[in-house]
PDB file of C-alpha atoms in Angstrom:
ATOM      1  CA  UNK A   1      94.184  59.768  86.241  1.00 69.00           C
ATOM      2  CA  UNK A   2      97.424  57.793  86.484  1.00 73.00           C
ATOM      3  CA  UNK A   3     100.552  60.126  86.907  1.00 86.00           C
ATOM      4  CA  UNK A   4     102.689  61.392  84.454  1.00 94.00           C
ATOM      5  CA  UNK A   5     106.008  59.376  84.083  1.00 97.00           C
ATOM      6  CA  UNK A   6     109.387  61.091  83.331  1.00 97.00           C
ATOM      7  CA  UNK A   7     112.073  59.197  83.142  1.00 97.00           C
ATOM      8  CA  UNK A   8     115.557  60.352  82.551  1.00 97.00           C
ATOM      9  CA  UNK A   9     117.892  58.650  80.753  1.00 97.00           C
ATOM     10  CA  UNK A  10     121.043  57.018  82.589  1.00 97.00           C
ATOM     11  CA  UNK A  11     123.947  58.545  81.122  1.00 97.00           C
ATOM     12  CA  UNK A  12     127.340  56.879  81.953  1.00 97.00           C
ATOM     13  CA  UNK A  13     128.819  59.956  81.839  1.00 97.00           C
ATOM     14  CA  UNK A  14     126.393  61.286  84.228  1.00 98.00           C
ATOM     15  CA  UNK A  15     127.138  58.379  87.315  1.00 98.00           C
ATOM     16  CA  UNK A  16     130.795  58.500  86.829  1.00 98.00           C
ATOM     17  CA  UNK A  17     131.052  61.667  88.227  1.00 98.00           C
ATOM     18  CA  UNK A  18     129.202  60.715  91.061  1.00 98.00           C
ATOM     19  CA  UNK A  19     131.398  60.828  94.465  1.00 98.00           C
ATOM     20  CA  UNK A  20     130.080  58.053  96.723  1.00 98.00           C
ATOM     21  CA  UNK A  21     130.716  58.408 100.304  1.00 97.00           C
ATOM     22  CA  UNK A  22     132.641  55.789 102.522  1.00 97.00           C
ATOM     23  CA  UNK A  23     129.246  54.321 102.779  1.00 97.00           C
ATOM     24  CA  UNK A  24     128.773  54.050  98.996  1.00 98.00           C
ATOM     25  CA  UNK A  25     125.705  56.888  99.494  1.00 98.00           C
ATOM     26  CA  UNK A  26     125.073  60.280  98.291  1.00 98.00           C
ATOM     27  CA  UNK A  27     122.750  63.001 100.077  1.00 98.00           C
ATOM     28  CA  UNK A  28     120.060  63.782  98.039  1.00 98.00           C
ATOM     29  CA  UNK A  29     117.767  66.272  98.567  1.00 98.00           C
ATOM     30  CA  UNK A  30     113.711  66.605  97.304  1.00 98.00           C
ATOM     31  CA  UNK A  31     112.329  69.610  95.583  1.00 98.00           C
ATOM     32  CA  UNK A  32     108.975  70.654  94.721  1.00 98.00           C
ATOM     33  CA  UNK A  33     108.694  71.241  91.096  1.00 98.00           C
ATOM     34  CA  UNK A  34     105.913  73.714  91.735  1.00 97.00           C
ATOM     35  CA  UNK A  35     106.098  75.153  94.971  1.00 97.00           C
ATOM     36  CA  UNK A  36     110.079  74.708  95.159  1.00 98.00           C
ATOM     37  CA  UNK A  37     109.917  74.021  98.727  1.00 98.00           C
ATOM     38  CA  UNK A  38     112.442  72.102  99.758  1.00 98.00           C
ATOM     39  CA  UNK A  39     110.329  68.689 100.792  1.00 98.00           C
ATOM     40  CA  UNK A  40     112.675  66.103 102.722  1.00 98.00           C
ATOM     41  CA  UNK A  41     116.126  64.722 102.449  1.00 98.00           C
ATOM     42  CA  UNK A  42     117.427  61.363 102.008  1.00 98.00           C
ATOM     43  CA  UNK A  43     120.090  58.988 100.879  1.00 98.00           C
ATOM     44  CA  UNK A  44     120.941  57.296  98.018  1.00 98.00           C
ATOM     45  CA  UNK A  45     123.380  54.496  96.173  1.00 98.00           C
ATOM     46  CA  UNK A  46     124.464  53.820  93.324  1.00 98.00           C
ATOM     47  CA  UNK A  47     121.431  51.485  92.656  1.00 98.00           C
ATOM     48  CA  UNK A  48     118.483  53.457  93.773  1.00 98.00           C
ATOM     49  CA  UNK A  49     120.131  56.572  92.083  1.00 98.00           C
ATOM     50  CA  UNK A  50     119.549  54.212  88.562  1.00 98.00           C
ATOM     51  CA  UNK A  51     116.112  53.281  89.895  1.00 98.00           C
ATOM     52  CA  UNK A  52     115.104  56.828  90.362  1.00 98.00           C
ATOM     53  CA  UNK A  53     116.315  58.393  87.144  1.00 98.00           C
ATOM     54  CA  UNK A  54     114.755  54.976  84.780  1.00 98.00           C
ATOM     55  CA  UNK A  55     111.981  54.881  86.601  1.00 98.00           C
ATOM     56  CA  UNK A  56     111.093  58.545  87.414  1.00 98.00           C
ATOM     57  CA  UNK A  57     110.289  58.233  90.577  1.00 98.00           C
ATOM     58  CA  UNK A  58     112.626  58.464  94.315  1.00 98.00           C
ATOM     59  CA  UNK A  59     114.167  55.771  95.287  1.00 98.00           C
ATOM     60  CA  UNK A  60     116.213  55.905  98.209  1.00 98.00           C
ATOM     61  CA  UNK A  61     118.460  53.863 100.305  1.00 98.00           C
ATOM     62  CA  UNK A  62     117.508  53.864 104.171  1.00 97.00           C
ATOM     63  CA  UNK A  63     120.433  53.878 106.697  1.00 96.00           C
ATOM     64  CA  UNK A  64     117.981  52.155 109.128  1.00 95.00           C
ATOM     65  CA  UNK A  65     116.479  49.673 107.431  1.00 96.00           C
ATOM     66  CA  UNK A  66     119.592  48.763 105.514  1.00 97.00           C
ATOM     67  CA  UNK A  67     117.373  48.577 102.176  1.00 98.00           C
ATOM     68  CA  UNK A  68     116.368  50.357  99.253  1.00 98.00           C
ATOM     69  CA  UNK A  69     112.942  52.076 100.032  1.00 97.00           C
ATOM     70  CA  UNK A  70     110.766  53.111  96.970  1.00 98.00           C
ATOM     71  CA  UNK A  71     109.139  56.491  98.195  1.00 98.00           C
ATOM     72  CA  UNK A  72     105.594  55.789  98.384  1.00 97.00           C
ATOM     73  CA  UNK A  73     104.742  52.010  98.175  1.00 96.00           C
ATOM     74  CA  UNK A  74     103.483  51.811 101.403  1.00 94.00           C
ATOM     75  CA  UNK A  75     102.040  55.413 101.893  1.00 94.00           C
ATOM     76  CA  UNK A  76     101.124  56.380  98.619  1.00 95.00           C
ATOM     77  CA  UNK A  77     102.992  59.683  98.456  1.00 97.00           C
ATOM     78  CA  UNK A  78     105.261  59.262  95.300  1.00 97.00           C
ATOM     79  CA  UNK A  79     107.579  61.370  93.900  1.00 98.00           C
ATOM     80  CA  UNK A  80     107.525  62.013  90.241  1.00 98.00           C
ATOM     81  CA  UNK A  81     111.059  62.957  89.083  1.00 98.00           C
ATOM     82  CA  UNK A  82     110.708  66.388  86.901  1.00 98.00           C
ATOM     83  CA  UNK A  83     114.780  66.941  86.744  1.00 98.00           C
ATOM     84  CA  UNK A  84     117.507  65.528  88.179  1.00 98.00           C
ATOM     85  CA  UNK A  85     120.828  67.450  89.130  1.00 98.00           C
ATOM     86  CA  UNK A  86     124.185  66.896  90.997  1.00 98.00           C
ATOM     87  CA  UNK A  87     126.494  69.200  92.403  1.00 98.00           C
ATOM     88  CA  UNK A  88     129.747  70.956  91.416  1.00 98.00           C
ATOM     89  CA  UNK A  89     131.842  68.250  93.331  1.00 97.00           C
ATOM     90  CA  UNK A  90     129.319  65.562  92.191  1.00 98.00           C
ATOM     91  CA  UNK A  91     128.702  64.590  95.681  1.00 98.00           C
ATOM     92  CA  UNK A  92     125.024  65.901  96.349  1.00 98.00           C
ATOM     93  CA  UNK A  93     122.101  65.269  94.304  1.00 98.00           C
ATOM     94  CA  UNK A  94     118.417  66.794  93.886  1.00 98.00           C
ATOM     95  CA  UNK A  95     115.478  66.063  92.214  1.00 98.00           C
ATOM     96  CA  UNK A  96     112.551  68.254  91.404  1.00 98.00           C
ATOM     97  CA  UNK A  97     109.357  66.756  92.043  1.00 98.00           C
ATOM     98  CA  UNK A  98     105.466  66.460  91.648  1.00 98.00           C
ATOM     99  CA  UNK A  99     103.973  65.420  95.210  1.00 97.00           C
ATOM    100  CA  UNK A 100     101.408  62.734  95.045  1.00 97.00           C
ATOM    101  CA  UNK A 101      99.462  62.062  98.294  1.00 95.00           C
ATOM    102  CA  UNK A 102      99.310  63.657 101.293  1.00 90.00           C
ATOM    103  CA  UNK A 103     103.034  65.101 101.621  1.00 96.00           C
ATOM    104  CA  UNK A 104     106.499  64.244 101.461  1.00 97.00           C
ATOM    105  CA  UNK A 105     106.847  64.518 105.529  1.00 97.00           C
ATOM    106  CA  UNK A 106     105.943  60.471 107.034  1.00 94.00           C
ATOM    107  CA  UNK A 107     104.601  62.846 109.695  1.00 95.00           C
ATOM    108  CA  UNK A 108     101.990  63.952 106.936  1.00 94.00           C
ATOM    109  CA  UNK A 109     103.680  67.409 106.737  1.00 97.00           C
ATOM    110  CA  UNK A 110     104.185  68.482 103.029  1.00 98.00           C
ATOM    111  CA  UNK A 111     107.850  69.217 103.423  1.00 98.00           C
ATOM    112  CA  UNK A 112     109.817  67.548 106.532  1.00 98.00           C
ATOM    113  CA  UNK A 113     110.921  71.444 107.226  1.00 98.00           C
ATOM    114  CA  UNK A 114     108.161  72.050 109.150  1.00 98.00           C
ATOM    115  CA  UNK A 115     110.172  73.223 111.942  1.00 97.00           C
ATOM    116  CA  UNK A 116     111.613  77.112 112.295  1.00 98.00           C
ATOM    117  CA  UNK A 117     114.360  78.081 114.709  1.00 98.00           C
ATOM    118  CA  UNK A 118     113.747  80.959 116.659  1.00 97.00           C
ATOM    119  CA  UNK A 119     109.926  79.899 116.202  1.00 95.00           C
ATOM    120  CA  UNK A 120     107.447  81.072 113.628  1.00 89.00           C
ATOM    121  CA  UNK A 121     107.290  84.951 113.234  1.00 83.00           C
ATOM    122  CA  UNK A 122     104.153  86.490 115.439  1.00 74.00           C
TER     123      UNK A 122
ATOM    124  CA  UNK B   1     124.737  99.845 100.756  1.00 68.00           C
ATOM    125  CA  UNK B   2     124.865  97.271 103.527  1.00 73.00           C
ATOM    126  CA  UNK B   3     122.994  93.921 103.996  1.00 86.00           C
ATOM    127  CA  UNK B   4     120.412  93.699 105.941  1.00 94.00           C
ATOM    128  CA  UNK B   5     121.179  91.330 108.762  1.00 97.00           C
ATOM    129  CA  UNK B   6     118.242  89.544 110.434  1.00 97.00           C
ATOM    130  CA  UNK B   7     119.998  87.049 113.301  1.00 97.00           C
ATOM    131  CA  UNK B   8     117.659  84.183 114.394  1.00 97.00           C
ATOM    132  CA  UNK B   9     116.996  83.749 117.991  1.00 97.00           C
ATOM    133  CA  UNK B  10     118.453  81.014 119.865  1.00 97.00           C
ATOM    134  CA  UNK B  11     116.710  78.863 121.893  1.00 97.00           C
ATOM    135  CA  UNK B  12     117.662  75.730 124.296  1.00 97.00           C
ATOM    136  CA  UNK B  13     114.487  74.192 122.838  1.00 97.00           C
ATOM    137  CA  UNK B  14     115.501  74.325 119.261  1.00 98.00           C
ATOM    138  CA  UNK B  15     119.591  73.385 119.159  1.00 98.00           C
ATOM    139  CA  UNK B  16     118.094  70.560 122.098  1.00 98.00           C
ATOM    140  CA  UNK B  17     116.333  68.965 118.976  1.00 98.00           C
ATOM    141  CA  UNK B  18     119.282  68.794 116.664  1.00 98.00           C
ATOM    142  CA  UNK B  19     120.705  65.661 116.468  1.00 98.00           C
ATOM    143  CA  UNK B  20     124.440  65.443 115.600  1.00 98.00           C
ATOM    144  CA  UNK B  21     126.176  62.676 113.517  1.00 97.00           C
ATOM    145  CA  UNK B  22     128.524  59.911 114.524  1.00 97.00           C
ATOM    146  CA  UNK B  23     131.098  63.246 113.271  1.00 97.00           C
ATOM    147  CA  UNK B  24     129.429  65.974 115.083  1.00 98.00           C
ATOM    148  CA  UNK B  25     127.805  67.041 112.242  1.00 98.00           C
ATOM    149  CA  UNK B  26     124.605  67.794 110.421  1.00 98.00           C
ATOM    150  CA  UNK B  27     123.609  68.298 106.803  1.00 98.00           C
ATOM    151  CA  UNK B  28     122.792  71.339 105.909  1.00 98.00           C
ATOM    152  CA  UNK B  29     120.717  72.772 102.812  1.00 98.00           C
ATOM    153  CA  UNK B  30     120.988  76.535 101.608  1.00 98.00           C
ATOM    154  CA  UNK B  31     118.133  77.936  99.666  1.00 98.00           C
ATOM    155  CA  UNK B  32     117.728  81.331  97.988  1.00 98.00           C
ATOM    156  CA  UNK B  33     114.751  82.964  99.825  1.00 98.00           C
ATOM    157  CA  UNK B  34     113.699  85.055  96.352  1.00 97.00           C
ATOM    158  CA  UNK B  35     113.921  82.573  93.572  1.00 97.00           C
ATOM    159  CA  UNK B  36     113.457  79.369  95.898  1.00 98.00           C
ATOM    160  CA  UNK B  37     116.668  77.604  93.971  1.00 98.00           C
ATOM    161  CA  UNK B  38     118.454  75.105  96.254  1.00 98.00           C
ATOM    162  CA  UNK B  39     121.896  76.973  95.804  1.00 98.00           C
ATOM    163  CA  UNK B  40     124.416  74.488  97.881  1.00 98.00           C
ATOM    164  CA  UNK B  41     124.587  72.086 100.336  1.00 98.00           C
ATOM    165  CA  UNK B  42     127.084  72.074 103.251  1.00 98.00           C
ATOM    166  CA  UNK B  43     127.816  70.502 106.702  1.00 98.00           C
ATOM    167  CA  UNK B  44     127.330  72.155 110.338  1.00 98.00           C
ATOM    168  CA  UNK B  45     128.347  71.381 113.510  1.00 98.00           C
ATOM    169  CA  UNK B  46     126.755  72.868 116.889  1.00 98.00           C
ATOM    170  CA  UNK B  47     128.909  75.881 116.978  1.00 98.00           C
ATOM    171  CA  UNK B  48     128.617  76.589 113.324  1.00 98.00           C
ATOM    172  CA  UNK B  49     124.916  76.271 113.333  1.00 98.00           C
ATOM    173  CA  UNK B  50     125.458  79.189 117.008  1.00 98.00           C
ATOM    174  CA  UNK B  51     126.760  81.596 114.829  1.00 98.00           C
ATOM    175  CA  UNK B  52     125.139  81.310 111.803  1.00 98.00           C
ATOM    176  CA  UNK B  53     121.831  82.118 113.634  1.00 98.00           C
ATOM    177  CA  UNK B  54     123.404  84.863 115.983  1.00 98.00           C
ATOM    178  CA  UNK B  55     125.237  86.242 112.832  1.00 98.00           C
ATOM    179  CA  UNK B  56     122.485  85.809 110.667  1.00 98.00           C
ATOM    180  CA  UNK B  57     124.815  84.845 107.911  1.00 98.00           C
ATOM    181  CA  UNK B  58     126.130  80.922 106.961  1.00 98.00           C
ATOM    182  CA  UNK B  59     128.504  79.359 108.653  1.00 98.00           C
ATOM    183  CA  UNK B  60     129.853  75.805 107.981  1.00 98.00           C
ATOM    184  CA  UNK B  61     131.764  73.669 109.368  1.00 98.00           C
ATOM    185  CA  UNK B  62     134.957  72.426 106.432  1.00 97.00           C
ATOM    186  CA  UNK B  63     135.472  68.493 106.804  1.00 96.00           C
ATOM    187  CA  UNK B  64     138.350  68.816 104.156  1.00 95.00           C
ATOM    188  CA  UNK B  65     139.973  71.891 105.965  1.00 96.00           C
ATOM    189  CA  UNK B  66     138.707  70.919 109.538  1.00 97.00           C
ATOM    190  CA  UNK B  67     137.135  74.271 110.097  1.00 98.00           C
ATOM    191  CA  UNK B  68     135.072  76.853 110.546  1.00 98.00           C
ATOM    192  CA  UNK B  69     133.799  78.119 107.173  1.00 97.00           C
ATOM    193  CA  UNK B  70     132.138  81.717 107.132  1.00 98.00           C
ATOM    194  CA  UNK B  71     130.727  81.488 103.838  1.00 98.00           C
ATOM    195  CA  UNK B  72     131.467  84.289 101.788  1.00 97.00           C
ATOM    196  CA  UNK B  73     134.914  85.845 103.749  1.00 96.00           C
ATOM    197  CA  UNK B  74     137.165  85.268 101.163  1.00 94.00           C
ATOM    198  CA  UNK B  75     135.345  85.121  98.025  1.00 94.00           C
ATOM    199  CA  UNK B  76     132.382  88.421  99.333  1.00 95.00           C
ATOM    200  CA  UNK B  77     129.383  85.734  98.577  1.00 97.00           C
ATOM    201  CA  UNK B  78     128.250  85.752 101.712  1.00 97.00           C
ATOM    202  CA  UNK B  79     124.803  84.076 102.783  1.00 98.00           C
ATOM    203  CA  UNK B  80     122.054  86.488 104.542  1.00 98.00           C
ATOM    204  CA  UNK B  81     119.960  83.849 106.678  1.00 98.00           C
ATOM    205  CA  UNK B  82     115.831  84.849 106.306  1.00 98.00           C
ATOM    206  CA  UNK B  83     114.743  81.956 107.527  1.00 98.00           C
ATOM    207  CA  UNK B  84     116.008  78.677 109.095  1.00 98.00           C
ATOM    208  CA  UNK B  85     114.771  75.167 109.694  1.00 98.00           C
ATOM    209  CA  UNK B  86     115.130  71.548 110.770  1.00 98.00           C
ATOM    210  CA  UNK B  87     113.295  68.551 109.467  1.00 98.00           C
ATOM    211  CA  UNK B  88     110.991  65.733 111.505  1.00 98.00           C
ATOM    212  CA  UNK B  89     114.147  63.715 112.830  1.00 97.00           C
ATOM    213  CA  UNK B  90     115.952  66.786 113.392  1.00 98.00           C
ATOM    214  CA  UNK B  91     118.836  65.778 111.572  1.00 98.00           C
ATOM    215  CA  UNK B  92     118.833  68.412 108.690  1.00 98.00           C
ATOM    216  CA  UNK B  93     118.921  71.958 108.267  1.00 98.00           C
ATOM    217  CA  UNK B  94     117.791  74.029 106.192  1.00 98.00           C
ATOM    218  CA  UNK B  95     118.639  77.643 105.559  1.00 98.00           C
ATOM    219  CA  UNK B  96     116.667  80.550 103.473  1.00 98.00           C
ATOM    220  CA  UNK B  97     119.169  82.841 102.477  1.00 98.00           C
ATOM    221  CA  UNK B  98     119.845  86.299 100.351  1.00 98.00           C
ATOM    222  CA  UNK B  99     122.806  85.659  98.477  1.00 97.00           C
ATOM    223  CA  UNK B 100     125.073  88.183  97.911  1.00 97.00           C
ATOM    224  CA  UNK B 101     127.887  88.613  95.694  1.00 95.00           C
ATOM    225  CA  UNK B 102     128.198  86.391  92.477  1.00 90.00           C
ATOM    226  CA  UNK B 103     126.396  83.445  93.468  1.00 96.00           C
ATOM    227  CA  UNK B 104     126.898  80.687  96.360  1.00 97.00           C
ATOM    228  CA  UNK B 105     129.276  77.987  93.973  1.00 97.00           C
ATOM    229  CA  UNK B 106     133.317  78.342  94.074  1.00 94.00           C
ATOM    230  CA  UNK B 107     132.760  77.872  90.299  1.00 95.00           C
ATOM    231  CA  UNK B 108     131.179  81.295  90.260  1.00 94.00           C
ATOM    232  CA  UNK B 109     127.821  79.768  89.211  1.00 97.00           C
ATOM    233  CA  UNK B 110     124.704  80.948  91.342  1.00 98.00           C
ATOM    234  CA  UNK B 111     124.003  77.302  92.570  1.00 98.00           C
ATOM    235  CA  UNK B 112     126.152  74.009  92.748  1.00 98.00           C
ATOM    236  CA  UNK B 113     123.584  72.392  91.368  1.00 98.00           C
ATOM    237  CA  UNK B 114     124.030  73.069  87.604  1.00 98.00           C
ATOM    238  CA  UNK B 115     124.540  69.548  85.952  1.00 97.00           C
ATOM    239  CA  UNK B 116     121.668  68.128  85.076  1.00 98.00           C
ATOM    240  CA  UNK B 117     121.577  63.975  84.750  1.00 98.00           C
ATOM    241  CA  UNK B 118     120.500  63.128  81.369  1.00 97.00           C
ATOM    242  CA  UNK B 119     121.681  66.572  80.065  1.00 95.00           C
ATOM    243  CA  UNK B 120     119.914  69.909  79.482  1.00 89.00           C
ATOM    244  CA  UNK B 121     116.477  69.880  77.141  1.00 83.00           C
ATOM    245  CA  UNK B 122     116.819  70.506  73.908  1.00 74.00           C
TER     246      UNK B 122
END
């Protein structure tokens, strides 16, 4: 069965208060929509911020790669925007999602916070 | 009543993991351990990330004030750390937190994140 498709609609009034960095980015972190655990984090521009909200689904901008990366295309795990939201000083963004695949982690970990200081509990 | 204060051990092996910015600094994401809402997002640096574990309560690192931050001194919403985490590159932390007070935003709302893109449902 094909996955449900959310879009949200690209308000002007919405990306103008946007605060791009010096970089033109914005953190934006990943949400499970059923779980809520917090999945990975990323980066985004202006661009792949409109990409992600019209096409309900994550599309980030990698600092590595220097290029917008579409969550999924080559791994299959997509990310199916539920809701969108940005922060009080409209510098942070984060977007509930439905998991497809394996995981959000590219180490095939559902959530990239797989990792507990102090250890896990015994 | 008091908080209950549960400091997170600190080990070599973990903070050896972290890997600082260009700035000394590292994203950090604060969660509310009961109703799983991301609440805010904030920076750290190494010594803010020392005591937040030791303390067992949030402490950030101000790039607009150049400064320690102890979340919650002036305003009493102070952060209760549960649980803490970093992600596969070891670039992001994540924090699991009792909130206390009114809620973790300076607007007085429980979390930053309270505009939605594309506006609430009708």
């Amino acid at each position: 069965m094909p996955p449900t498709v959310t879009p949200v609609t690209v308000r002007d009034e919405d990306l103008a208060e946007i605060k791009w960095n010096d970089d033109g980015l914005a953190p934006a972190i990943v949400q499970d929509a059923t779980t809520r655990q917090v999945l990975m984090f990323a980066w985004m521009n202006e661009p792949s911020l409109r990409r992600t909200l019209s096409e309900g689904r994550t599309v980030f901008w990698s600092r590595s790669r220097q290029e917008l990366w579409r969550k999924g295309d080559t791994s299959g795990n997509r990310q199916w925007v539920r809701e969108a939201y940005y922060d009080c000083d409209g510098d942070v963004l984060l977007f509930v999602i439905d998991q497809e695949g394996d995981g959000a982690c590219h180490t095939g970990a559902t959530s990239c916070f797989y990792r507990r200081f102090g250890g896990d509990p015994t």
